GROMACS .gro file of C-alpha atoms in nm:
model
  349
    1MET     CA    1   2.969   0.450  -1.034
    2SER     CA    2   2.833   0.683  -0.765
    3PRO     CA    3   2.488   0.837  -0.819
    4VAL     CA    4   2.465   1.192  -0.953
    5LEU     CA    5   2.220   1.275  -0.673
    6ASP     CA    6   2.214   1.092  -0.340
    7VAL     CA    7   1.954   1.195  -0.082
    8ARG     CA    8   2.008   1.048   0.265
    9ASP     CA    9   1.763   1.060   0.556
   10LEU     CA   10   1.616   1.399   0.462
   11SER     CA   11   1.372   1.542   0.717
   12VAL     CA   12   1.190   1.877   0.706
   13ARG     CA   13   0.955   2.025   0.963
   14PHE     CA   14   0.738   2.338   0.975
   15ASP     CA   15   0.679   2.510   1.307
   16THR     CA   16   0.323   2.644   1.300
   17ARG     CA   17   0.070   2.780   1.549
   18ASP     CA   18  -0.103   2.442   1.548
   19GLY     CA   19   0.216   2.251   1.623
   20THR     CA   20   0.508   2.094   1.442
   21VAL     CA   21   0.431   1.959   1.096
   22ARG     CA   22   0.677   1.693   0.981
   23ALA     CA   23   0.636   1.736   0.607
   24VAL     CA   24   0.930   1.509   0.517
   25ASP     CA   25   1.047   1.234   0.749
   26GLY     CA   26   1.359   1.032   0.670
   27VAL     CA   27   1.338   1.029   0.289
   28SER     CA   28   1.627   0.865   0.104
   29PHE     CA   29   1.684   0.790  -0.264
   30ALA     CA   30   1.962   0.783  -0.521
   31LEU     CA   31   1.946   0.900  -0.881
   32GLU     CA   32   2.181   0.775  -1.149
   33GLU     CA   33   2.288   0.967  -1.459
   34GLY     CA   34   2.019   0.938  -1.727
   35GLU     CA   35   1.765   0.789  -1.485
   36THR     CA   36   1.410   0.912  -1.422
   37LEU     CA   37   1.262   0.873  -1.075
   38GLY     CA   38   0.886   0.912  -1.041
   39LEU     CA   39   0.756   1.058  -0.716
   40VAL     CA   40   0.385   0.996  -0.659
   41GLY     CA   41   0.130   1.034  -0.382
   42GLU     CA   42  -0.169   1.245  -0.287
   43SER     CA   43  -0.143   1.620  -0.228
   44GLY     CA   44   0.026   1.685   0.105
   45SER     CA   45   0.235   1.369   0.101
   46GLY     CA   46   0.564   1.564   0.097
   47LYS     CA   47   0.668   1.535  -0.268
   48SER     CA   48   0.720   1.904  -0.343
   49VAL     CA   49   0.872   1.989  -0.004
   50THR     CA   50   1.126   1.710  -0.050
   51ASN     CA   51   1.248   1.863  -0.373
   52LEU     CA   52   1.237   2.223  -0.253
   53ALA     CA   53   1.462   2.114   0.031
   54LEU     CA   54   1.714   1.970  -0.215
   55LEU     CA   55   1.769   2.318  -0.359
   56GLY     CA   56   1.754   2.513  -0.034
   57LEU     CA   57   1.416   2.664  -0.122
   58VAL     CA   58   1.214   2.569   0.186
   59PRO     CA   59   1.093   2.901   0.335
   60SER     CA   60   1.257   2.958   0.673
   61PRO     CA   61   1.085   3.036   0.898
   62PRO     CA   62   0.867   2.836   0.939
   63GLY     CA   63   1.051   2.556   0.755
   64VAL     CA   64   1.354   2.380   0.904
   65VAL     CA   65   1.566   2.108   0.744
   66GLU     CA   66   1.623   1.898   1.056
   67ARG     CA   67   1.872   1.648   0.920
   68GLY     CA   68   1.997   1.470   0.613
   69GLU     CA   69   2.244   1.496   0.326
   70VAL     CA   70   2.188   1.582  -0.039
   71LEU     CA   71   2.500   1.481  -0.229
   72PHE     CA   72   2.538   1.620  -0.582
   73ASP     CA   73   2.863   1.525  -0.753
   74GLY     CA   74   2.997   1.443  -0.407
   75ARG     CA   75   2.907   1.779  -0.248
   76ASP     CA   76   2.639   1.816   0.017
   77LEU     CA   77   2.396   2.080  -0.112
   78LEU     CA   78   2.254   2.131   0.237
   79ALA     CA   79   2.598   2.234   0.364
   80LEU     CA   80   2.687   2.475   0.081
   81PRO     CA   81   2.698   2.851   0.146
   82PRO     CA   82   2.402   3.030  -0.018
   83ARG     CA   83   2.626   3.187  -0.283
   84GLU     CA   84   2.765   2.849  -0.395
   85LEU     CA   85   2.417   2.697  -0.401
   86ARG     CA   86   2.290   2.980  -0.623
   87LYS     CA   87   2.562   2.898  -0.875
   88LEU     CA   88   2.431   2.543  -0.906
   89ARG     CA   89   2.059   2.619  -0.885
   90GLY     CA   90   1.916   2.687  -1.229
   91ASP     CA   91   2.238   2.567  -1.393
   92ARG     CA   92   2.362   2.218  -1.299
   93VAL     CA   93   2.047   2.145  -1.098
   94SER     CA   94   1.723   2.296  -1.225
   95MET     CA   95   1.356   2.282  -1.129
   96ILE     CA   96   1.027   2.320  -1.312
   97PHE     CA   97   0.796   2.472  -1.053
   98GLN     CA   98   0.437   2.365  -1.011
   99ASP     CA   99   0.268   2.707  -1.023
  100PRO     CA  100   0.404   2.935  -1.297
  101MET     CA  101   0.179   3.225  -1.198
  102THR     CA  102   0.358   3.264  -0.864
  103SER     CA  103   0.700   3.151  -0.987
  104LEU     CA  104   0.735   3.403  -1.271
  105ASN     CA  105   0.802   3.767  -1.183
  106PRO     CA  106   0.497   3.970  -1.291
  107LEU     CA  107   0.707   4.287  -1.328
  108LEU     CA  108   0.956   4.146  -1.582
  109THR     CA  109   0.899   4.033  -1.938
  110VAL     CA  110   0.928   3.667  -2.022
  111GLY     CA  111   1.238   3.745  -2.227
  112ARG     CA  112   1.416   3.922  -1.941
  113GLN     CA  113   1.351   3.631  -1.706
  114LEU     CA  114   1.486   3.382  -1.958
  115THR     CA  115   1.791   3.581  -2.067
  116GLU     CA  116   1.892   3.647  -1.706
  117VAL     CA  117   1.947   3.272  -1.658
  118LEU     CA  118   2.187   3.260  -1.952
  119GLU     CA  119   2.367   3.581  -1.863
  120VAL     CA  120   2.426   3.471  -1.502
  121HIS     CA  121   2.513   3.104  -1.557
  122ARG     CA  122   2.662   3.110  -1.908
  123GLY     CA  123   2.803   3.463  -1.932
  124MET     CA  124   2.619   3.530  -2.258
  125SER     CA  125   2.563   3.873  -2.406
  126ARG     CA  126   2.207   4.007  -2.401
  127ARG     CA  127   2.172   3.953  -2.778
  128ASP     CA  128   2.297   3.592  -2.776
  129ALA     CA  129   2.090   3.512  -2.470
  130ARG     CA  130   1.778   3.646  -2.641
  131LYS     CA  131   1.836   3.422  -2.943
  132LYS     CA  132   1.880   3.113  -2.727
  133ALA     CA  133   1.577   3.208  -2.517
  134ALA     CA  134   1.362   3.234  -2.830
  135ALA     CA  135   1.487   2.893  -2.942
  136GLY     CA  136   1.401   2.756  -2.598
  137LEU     CA  137   1.043   2.884  -2.628
  138ALA     CA  138   1.013   2.730  -2.974
  139ASP     CA  139   1.133   2.395  -2.834
  140VAL     CA  140   0.839   2.385  -2.591
  141GLY     CA  141   0.584   2.463  -2.861
  142ILE     CA  142   0.527   2.836  -2.812
  143PRO     CA  143   0.432   3.002  -3.145
  144ALA     CA  144   0.599   3.329  -3.250
  145PRO     CA  145   0.863   3.294  -2.976
  146GLU     CA  146   1.041   3.622  -3.057
  147ALA     CA  147   0.720   3.815  -2.995
  148ARG     CA  148   0.647   3.624  -2.675
  149LEU     CA  149   0.979   3.736  -2.529
  150ASP     CA  150   0.836   4.086  -2.494
  151ALA     CA  151   0.517   3.968  -2.320
  152TYR     CA  152   0.455   3.983  -1.945
  153PRO     CA  153   0.340   3.667  -1.764
  154HIS     CA  154  -0.018   3.796  -1.718
  155GLU     CA  155  -0.049   3.830  -2.096
  156LEU     CA  156  -0.002   3.455  -2.144
  157SER     CA  157  -0.242   3.171  -2.077
  158GLY     CA  158  -0.178   2.925  -1.794
  159GLY     CA  159  -0.048   2.665  -2.040
  160MET     CA  160   0.183   2.920  -2.202
  161ARG     CA  161   0.324   3.024  -1.864
  162GLN     CA  162   0.386   2.657  -1.780
  163ARG     CA  163   0.581   2.615  -2.101
  164VAL     CA  164   0.786   2.926  -2.023
  165MET     CA  165   0.880   2.768  -1.688
  166ILE     CA  166   0.982   2.448  -1.865
  167ALA     CA  167   1.192   2.639  -2.119
  168MET     CA  168   1.365   2.830  -1.839
  169ALA     CA  169   1.455   2.509  -1.656
  170LEU     CA  170   1.603   2.354  -1.970
  171LEU     CA  171   1.808   2.651  -2.096
  172CYS     CA  172   2.134   2.545  -1.930
  173ASP     CA  173   2.101   2.171  -2.006
  174PRO     CA  174   2.099   2.075  -1.635
  175LYS     CA  175   2.257   1.758  -1.505
  176VAL     CA  176   1.964   1.705  -1.267
  177LEU     CA  177   1.615   1.827  -1.350
  178ILE     CA  178   1.339   1.832  -1.088
  179ALA     CA  179   1.001   1.849  -1.261
  180ASP     CA  180   0.714   1.932  -1.024
  181GLU     CA  181   0.389   1.852  -1.209
  182PRO     CA  182   0.540   1.988  -1.535
  183THR     CA  183   0.239   1.907  -1.756
  184THR     CA  184  -0.052   1.989  -1.523
  185ALA     CA  185  -0.183   2.293  -1.714
  186LEU     CA  186  -0.122   2.151  -2.062
  187ASP     CA  187  -0.355   1.973  -2.302
  188VAL     CA  188  -0.267   1.616  -2.398
  189THR     CA  189  -0.103   1.710  -2.729
  190ILE     CA  190   0.136   1.960  -2.570
  191GLN     CA  191   0.186   1.724  -2.277
  192ALA     CA  192   0.316   1.455  -2.511
  193GLN     CA  193   0.541   1.711  -2.681
  194ILE     CA  194   0.691   1.824  -2.349
  195LEU     CA  195   0.752   1.468  -2.228
  196GLU     CA  196   0.922   1.388  -2.558
  197LEU     CA  197   1.137   1.700  -2.517
  198LEU     CA  198   1.243   1.586  -2.169
  199GLN     CA  199   1.330   1.241  -2.302
  200ASP     CA  200   1.536   1.394  -2.584
  201LEU     CA  201   1.724   1.611  -2.333
  202GLN     CA  202   1.790   1.305  -2.124
  203ALA     CA  203   1.918   1.107  -2.422
  204LYS     CA  204   2.150   1.385  -2.540
  205HIS     CA  205   2.294   1.497  -2.207
  206GLY     CA  206   2.236   1.207  -1.967
  207THR     CA  207   2.012   1.428  -1.756
  208ALA     CA  208   1.877   1.271  -1.439
  209ILE     CA  209   1.511   1.360  -1.379
  210VAL     CA  210   1.292   1.360  -1.069
  211MET     CA  211   0.933   1.359  -1.198
  212ILE     CA  212   0.671   1.464  -0.943
  213THR     CA  213   0.321   1.393  -1.069
  214HIS     CA  214  -0.029   1.272  -0.985
  215ASP     CA  215  -0.059   1.120  -1.332
  216LEU     CA  216   0.035   0.754  -1.307
  217GLY     CA  217   0.020   0.731  -1.687
  218VAL     CA  218   0.308   0.979  -1.709
  219VAL     CA  219   0.499   0.775  -1.451
  220ALA     CA  220   0.441   0.453  -1.645
  221GLY     CA  221   0.574   0.610  -1.965
  222MET     CA  222   0.863   0.815  -1.825
  223ALA     CA  223   1.002   0.674  -1.501
  224ASP     CA  224   1.260   0.400  -1.448
  225ARG     CA  225   1.182   0.381  -1.076
  226VAL     CA  226   0.896   0.502  -0.859
  227ASN     CA  227   0.888   0.625  -0.500
  228VAL     CA  228   0.541   0.631  -0.346
  229MET     CA  229   0.507   0.887  -0.066
  230TYR     CA  230   0.249   0.909   0.211
  231ALA     CA  231   0.247   1.142   0.513
  232GLY     CA  232   0.603   1.261   0.446
  233ARG     CA  233   0.756   0.914   0.411
  234VAL     CA  234   0.844   0.683   0.125
  235VAL     CA  235   0.615   0.382   0.172
  236GLU     CA  236   0.719   0.189  -0.138
  237THR     CA  237   0.999   0.203  -0.393
  238ALA     CA  238   1.039  -0.023  -0.696
  239PRO     CA  239   1.127  -0.034  -1.065
  240THR     CA  240   0.828   0.108  -1.253
  241ARG     CA  241   0.726  -0.211  -1.431
  242ASP     CA  242   0.745  -0.414  -1.110
  243LEU     CA  243   0.541  -0.159  -0.916
  244PHE     CA  244   0.257  -0.163  -1.168
  245ARG     CA  245   0.261  -0.542  -1.200
  246ALA     CA  246   0.262  -0.626  -0.830
  247PRO     CA  247   0.239  -0.337  -0.578
  248ALA     CA  248   0.344  -0.432  -0.227
  249HIS     CA  249   0.182  -0.158  -0.016
  250PRO     CA  250  -0.194  -0.110   0.038
  251TYR     CA  251  -0.163   0.259  -0.045
  252THR     CA  252   0.006   0.187  -0.379
  253ARG     CA  253  -0.261  -0.073  -0.458
  254ALA     CA  254  -0.532   0.183  -0.376
  255LEU     CA  255  -0.373   0.448  -0.600
  256LEU     CA  256  -0.355   0.206  -0.893
  257ALA     CA  257  -0.710   0.081  -0.833
  258SER     CA  258  -0.843   0.439  -0.852
  259ILE     CA  259  -0.735   0.478  -1.216
  260PRO     CA  260  -1.036   0.456  -1.455
  261ARG     CA  261  -1.001   0.180  -1.714
  262LEU     CA  262  -1.150   0.156  -2.062
  263SER     CA  263  -1.236  -0.207  -1.991
  264SER     CA  264  -1.459  -0.112  -1.696
  265SER     CA  265  -1.837  -0.115  -1.724
  266PRO     CA  266  -2.001   0.230  -1.758
  267ASP     CA  267  -2.218   0.137  -1.458
  268GLU     CA  268  -1.921   0.048  -1.239
  269ASP     CA  269  -1.840   0.293  -0.961
  270LEU     CA  270  -1.493   0.446  -0.960
  271ALA     CA  271  -1.270   0.313  -0.684
  272ALA     CA  272  -1.177   0.564  -0.416
  273ILE     CA  273  -0.945   0.562  -0.116
  274PRO     CA  274  -1.163   0.603   0.195
  275GLY     CA  275  -1.100   0.888   0.434
  276ALA     CA  276  -0.847   1.167   0.387
  277PRO     CA  277  -0.469   1.208   0.429
  278PRO     CA  278  -0.370   1.256   0.793
  279ASP     CA  279  -0.295   1.582   0.970
  280LEU     CA  280   0.086   1.590   0.971
  281ALA     CA  281   0.083   1.785   1.297
  282ASP     CA  282  -0.109   1.501   1.463
  283LEU     CA  283  -0.012   1.173   1.302
  284PRO     CA  284  -0.174   0.858   1.441
  285PRO     CA  285   0.052   0.611   1.625
  286GLY     CA  286   0.183   0.330   1.410
  287CYS     CA  287   0.129   0.323   1.035
  288ALA     CA  288   0.002   0.660   0.907
  289PHE     CA  289  -0.209   0.485   0.641
  290GLY     CA  290  -0.369   0.258   0.901
  291PRO     CA  291  -0.695   0.456   0.946
  292ARG     CA  292  -0.764   0.425   0.571
  293CYS     CA  293  -0.634   0.072   0.516
  294GLU     CA  294  -0.870  -0.224   0.468
  295ARG     CA  295  -0.600  -0.462   0.594
  296VAL     CA  296  -0.522  -0.277   0.918
  297ARG     CA  297  -0.483  -0.479   1.238
  298ASP     CA  298  -0.357  -0.421   1.592
  299ALA     CA  299   0.012  -0.454   1.502
  300CYS     CA  300  -0.025  -0.168   1.250
  301ARG     CA  301  -0.138   0.072   1.523
  302THR     CA  302   0.159   0.033   1.755
  303ALA     CA  303   0.477   0.082   1.548
  304VAL     CA  304   0.574   0.267   1.231
  305PRO     CA  305   0.671  -0.001   0.975
  306ALA     CA  306   1.021   0.030   0.834
  307LEU     CA  307   1.089   0.057   0.461
  308ALA     CA  308   1.226  -0.295   0.423
  309ALA     CA  309   1.334  -0.511   0.129
  310LEU     CA  310   1.086  -0.770   0.005
  311ARG     CA  311   1.177  -1.137   0.026
  312ALA     CA  312   1.145  -1.165  -0.353
  313SER     CA  313   1.383  -0.873  -0.410
  314LEU     CA  314   1.646  -1.033  -0.188
  315ARG     CA  315   1.628  -1.346  -0.401
  316SER     CA  316   1.638  -1.160  -0.734
  317ASN     CA  317   1.877  -0.882  -0.627
  318ALA     CA  318   1.618  -0.622  -0.734
  319ASP     CA  319   1.565  -0.313  -0.520
  320ARG     CA  320   1.204  -0.347  -0.402
  321ARG     CA  321   1.107  -0.213  -0.062
  322ALA     CA  322   0.782  -0.138   0.115
  323ALA     CA  323   0.681  -0.012   0.459
  324CYS     CA  324   0.405  -0.258   0.546
  325ILE     CA  325   0.392  -0.573   0.759
  326ASP     CA  326   0.191  -0.739   0.478
  327ALA     CA  327   0.426  -0.630   0.198
  328ASP     CA  328   0.553  -0.976   0.108
  329ALA     CA  329   0.204  -1.126   0.101
  330LEU     CA  330   0.069  -0.841  -0.112
  331HIS     CA  331   0.358  -0.865  -0.355
  332GLU     CA  332   0.325  -1.242  -0.390
  333ALA     CA  333  -0.051  -1.214  -0.444
  334GLY     CA  334  -0.001  -0.948  -0.713
  335THR     CA  335   0.267  -1.155  -0.885
  336ALA     CA  336   0.042  -1.461  -0.887
  337ALA     CA  337  -0.253  -1.261  -1.024
  338HIS     CA  338  -0.041  -1.117  -1.304
  339ALA     CA  339   0.092  -1.462  -1.395
  340ALA     CA  340  -0.261  -1.612  -1.414
  341PRO     CA  341  -0.416  -1.701  -1.753
  342ASP     CA  342  -0.537  -1.401  -1.953
  343GLY     CA  343  -0.897  -1.461  -1.863
  344HIS     CA  344  -0.819  -1.422  -1.491
  345ARG     CA  345  -0.529  -1.180  -1.498
  346GLU     CA  346  -0.574  -0.868  -1.292
  347ASP     CA  347  -0.546  -0.552  -1.501
  348ARG     CA  348  -0.257  -0.345  -1.359
  349ARG     CA  349  -0.208  -0.103  -1.646
   0.00000   0.00000   0.00000
């Protein structure tokens, strides 16, 4: 069976006064029906730009999709005329945007923005669309949904606006849903409700989900696979359980180590990744993570490591890849630590 979404060698640059910023550089991944792919990494790693490019939403200028293919049901979204892409966007392929304050139109009521989706993509009457829009708001936990339809975005709290964005993305039961930090502005109770709603949608309709998030707990509970991005590239990809048990890239290990743990001593300092993400307009030669990596050596500074299969994955036929010359050693060390007796096992949760 072919994947519902197949991204091949996607690259996006921004031409700025300070030079060319390569925000996405050769990103590839495939998404099966009913699968959830987690996309993680620090701010500026290219997660959101990758997914904006899939839907033709990179602002141009200054953004330019340099190369790549985005195959959805066998059609290349990057090659579609704008009119054809608009028919798919918000219908078969939908996106929950990160910032609802700038994504919602301040001049239109919440109800008008929701009903427009159903009128355009489903041909519904205004009355029927309003009923379904109210039901959509109720599904995401908004009280008195009928009354909220007549509110303007500025009359709602940040969490309410986020839930409106989620409801809008789900109205047409999309085949592919791109969720860009969908629970950032929500408290933990509503967050759990939204994640459960996404899982129910997935179970009913076989929806494929790309989940962009900084919350590794959300990834652990939602994703089937994880892509770790750094400086516009995927530096590690693995099934979720395998990634948490034995990460094979120093950056992934650093991200996991920075998570606070209940078992830690109150006097123990929180782990932090030294330095800052690189300037994408002036990347260092070799591995982009090299200047922050405790394992860096001369070979890391001369060539960009390829995203290559691990030795263990070749033996087990599992798809595990990492872009690091020490990937196999790191993976084997993590596997050994996890398999140690409980008293010595490294906590990877």
